[in-house]
mmCIF file of C-alpha atoms in Angstrom:
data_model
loop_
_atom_site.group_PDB
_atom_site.id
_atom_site.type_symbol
_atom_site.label_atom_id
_atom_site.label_comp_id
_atom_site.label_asym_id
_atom_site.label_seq_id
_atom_site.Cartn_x
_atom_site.Cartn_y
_atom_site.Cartn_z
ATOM 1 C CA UNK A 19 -15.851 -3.209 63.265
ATOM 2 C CA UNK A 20 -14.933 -6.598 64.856
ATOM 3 C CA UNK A 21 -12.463 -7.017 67.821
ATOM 4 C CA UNK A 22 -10.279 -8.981 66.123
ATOM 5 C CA UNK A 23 -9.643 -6.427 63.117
ATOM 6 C CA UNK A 24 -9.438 -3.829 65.618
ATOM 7 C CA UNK A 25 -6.842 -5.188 67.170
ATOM 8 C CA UNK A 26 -4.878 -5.818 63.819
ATOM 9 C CA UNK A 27 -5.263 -2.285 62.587
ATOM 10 C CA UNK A 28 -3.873 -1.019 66.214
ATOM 11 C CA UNK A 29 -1.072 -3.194 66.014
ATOM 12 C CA UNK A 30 -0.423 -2.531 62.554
ATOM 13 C CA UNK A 31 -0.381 1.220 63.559
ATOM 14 C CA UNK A 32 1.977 0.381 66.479
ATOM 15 C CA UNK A 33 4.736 -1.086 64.250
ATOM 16 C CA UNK A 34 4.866 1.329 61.723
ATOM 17 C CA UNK A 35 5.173 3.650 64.482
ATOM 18 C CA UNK A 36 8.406 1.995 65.530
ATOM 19 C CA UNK A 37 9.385 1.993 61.343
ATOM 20 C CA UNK A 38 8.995 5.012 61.305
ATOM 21 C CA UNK A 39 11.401 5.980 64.482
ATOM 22 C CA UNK A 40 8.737 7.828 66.665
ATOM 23 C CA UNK A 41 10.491 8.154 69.676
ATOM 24 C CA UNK A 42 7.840 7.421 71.911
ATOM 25 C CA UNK A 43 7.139 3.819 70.361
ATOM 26 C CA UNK A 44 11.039 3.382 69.899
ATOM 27 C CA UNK A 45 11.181 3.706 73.844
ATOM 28 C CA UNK A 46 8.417 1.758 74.677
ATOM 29 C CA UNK A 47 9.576 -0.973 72.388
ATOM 30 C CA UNK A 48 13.402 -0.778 73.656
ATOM 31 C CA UNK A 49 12.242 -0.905 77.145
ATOM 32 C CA UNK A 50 10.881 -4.662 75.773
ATOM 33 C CA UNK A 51 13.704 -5.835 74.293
ATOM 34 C CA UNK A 52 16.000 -4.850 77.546
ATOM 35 C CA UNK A 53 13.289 -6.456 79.399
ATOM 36 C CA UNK A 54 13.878 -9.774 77.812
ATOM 37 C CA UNK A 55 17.581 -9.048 76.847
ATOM 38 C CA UNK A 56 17.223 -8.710 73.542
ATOM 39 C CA UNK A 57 17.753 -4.941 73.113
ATOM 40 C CA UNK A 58 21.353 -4.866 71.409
ATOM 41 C CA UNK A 59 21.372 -8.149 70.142
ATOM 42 C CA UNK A 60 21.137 -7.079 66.217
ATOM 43 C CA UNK A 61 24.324 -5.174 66.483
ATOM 44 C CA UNK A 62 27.456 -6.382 66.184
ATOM 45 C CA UNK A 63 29.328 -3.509 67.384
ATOM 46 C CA UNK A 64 28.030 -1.315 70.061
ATOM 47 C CA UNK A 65 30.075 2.358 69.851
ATOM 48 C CA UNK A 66 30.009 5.388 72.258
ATOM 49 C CA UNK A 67 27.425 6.836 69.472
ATOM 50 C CA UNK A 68 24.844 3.756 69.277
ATOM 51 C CA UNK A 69 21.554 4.989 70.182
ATOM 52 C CA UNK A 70 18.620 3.350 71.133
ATOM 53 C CA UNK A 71 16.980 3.600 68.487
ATOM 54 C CA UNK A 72 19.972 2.293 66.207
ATOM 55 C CA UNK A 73 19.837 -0.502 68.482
ATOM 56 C CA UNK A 74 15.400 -1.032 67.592
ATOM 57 C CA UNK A 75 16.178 0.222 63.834
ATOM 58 C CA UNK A 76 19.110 -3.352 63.330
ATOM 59 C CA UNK A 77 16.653 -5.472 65.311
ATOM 60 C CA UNK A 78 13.692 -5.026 63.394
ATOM 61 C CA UNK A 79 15.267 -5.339 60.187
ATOM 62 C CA UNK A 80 15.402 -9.270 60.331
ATOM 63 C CA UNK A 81 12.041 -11.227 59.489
ATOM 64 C CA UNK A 82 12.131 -12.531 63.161
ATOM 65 C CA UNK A 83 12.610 -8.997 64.703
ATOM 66 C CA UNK A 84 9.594 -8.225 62.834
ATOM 67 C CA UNK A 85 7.505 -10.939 63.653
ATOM 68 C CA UNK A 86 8.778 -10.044 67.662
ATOM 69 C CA UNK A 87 7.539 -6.512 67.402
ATOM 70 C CA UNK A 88 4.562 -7.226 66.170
ATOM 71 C CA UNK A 89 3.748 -9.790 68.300
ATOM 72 C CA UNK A 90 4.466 -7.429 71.020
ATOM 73 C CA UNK A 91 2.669 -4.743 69.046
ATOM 74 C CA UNK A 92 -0.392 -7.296 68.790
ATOM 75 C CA UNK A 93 0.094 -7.532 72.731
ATOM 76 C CA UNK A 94 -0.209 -3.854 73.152
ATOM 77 C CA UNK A 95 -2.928 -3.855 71.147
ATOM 78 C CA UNK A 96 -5.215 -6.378 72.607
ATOM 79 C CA UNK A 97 -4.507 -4.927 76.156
ATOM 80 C CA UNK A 98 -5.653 -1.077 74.845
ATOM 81 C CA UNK A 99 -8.831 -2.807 73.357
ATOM 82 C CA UNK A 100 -9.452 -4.659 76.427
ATOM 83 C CA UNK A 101 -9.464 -1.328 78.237
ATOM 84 C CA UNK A 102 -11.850 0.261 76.466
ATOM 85 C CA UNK A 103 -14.138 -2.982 76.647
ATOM 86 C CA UNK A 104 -13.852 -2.850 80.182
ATOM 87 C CA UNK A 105 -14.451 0.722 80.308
ATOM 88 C CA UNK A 106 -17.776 0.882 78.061
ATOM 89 C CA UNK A 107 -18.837 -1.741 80.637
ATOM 90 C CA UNK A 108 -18.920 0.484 83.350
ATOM 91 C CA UNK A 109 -20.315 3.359 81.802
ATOM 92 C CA UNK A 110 -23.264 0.694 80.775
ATOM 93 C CA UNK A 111 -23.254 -1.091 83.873
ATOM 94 C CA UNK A 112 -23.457 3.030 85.812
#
């Protein structure tokens, strides 16, 4: 399988992780979005029962939340597949 398809399939896997609410992807992805201050941004009302993962859920429901997570999916991606290029490397290169 080629790198680049690779990397789509991982990504696509990635974001329908976060569709899907896994809470381990949710986190990882919220962490971004605080990161670059984006994280409540989709809501217009934050309450003392707003979760996290209402805040990932309104964000990726426009076409350009989308496109941001997975572009940042894609990201995650191409670093994990770097990693294990780097890695079969060494066990060649040993």
């Amino acid at each position: 399988m080629k790198r680049a398809t690779r990397i789509q399939l991982r990504a696509e896997s990635i974001t329908e992780a976060i569709h899907d609410a896994d809470p381990e992807g949710v986190a990882k992805f919220a962490t971004y979005l605080d990161e670059v201050g984006d994280l409540s941004s989709a809501m217009e009302e934050l309450t003392a029962t707003t979760t996290v993962a209402d805040m990932v859920d309104a964000y990726i429901q426009s076409l350009s939340g989308q496109r941001v997570l997975y572009e940042w999916a894609k990201n995650i991606a191409e670093a994990e597949q770097l990693r294990v290029e780097e890695d079969e490397a060494e066990r060649r290169a040993a």
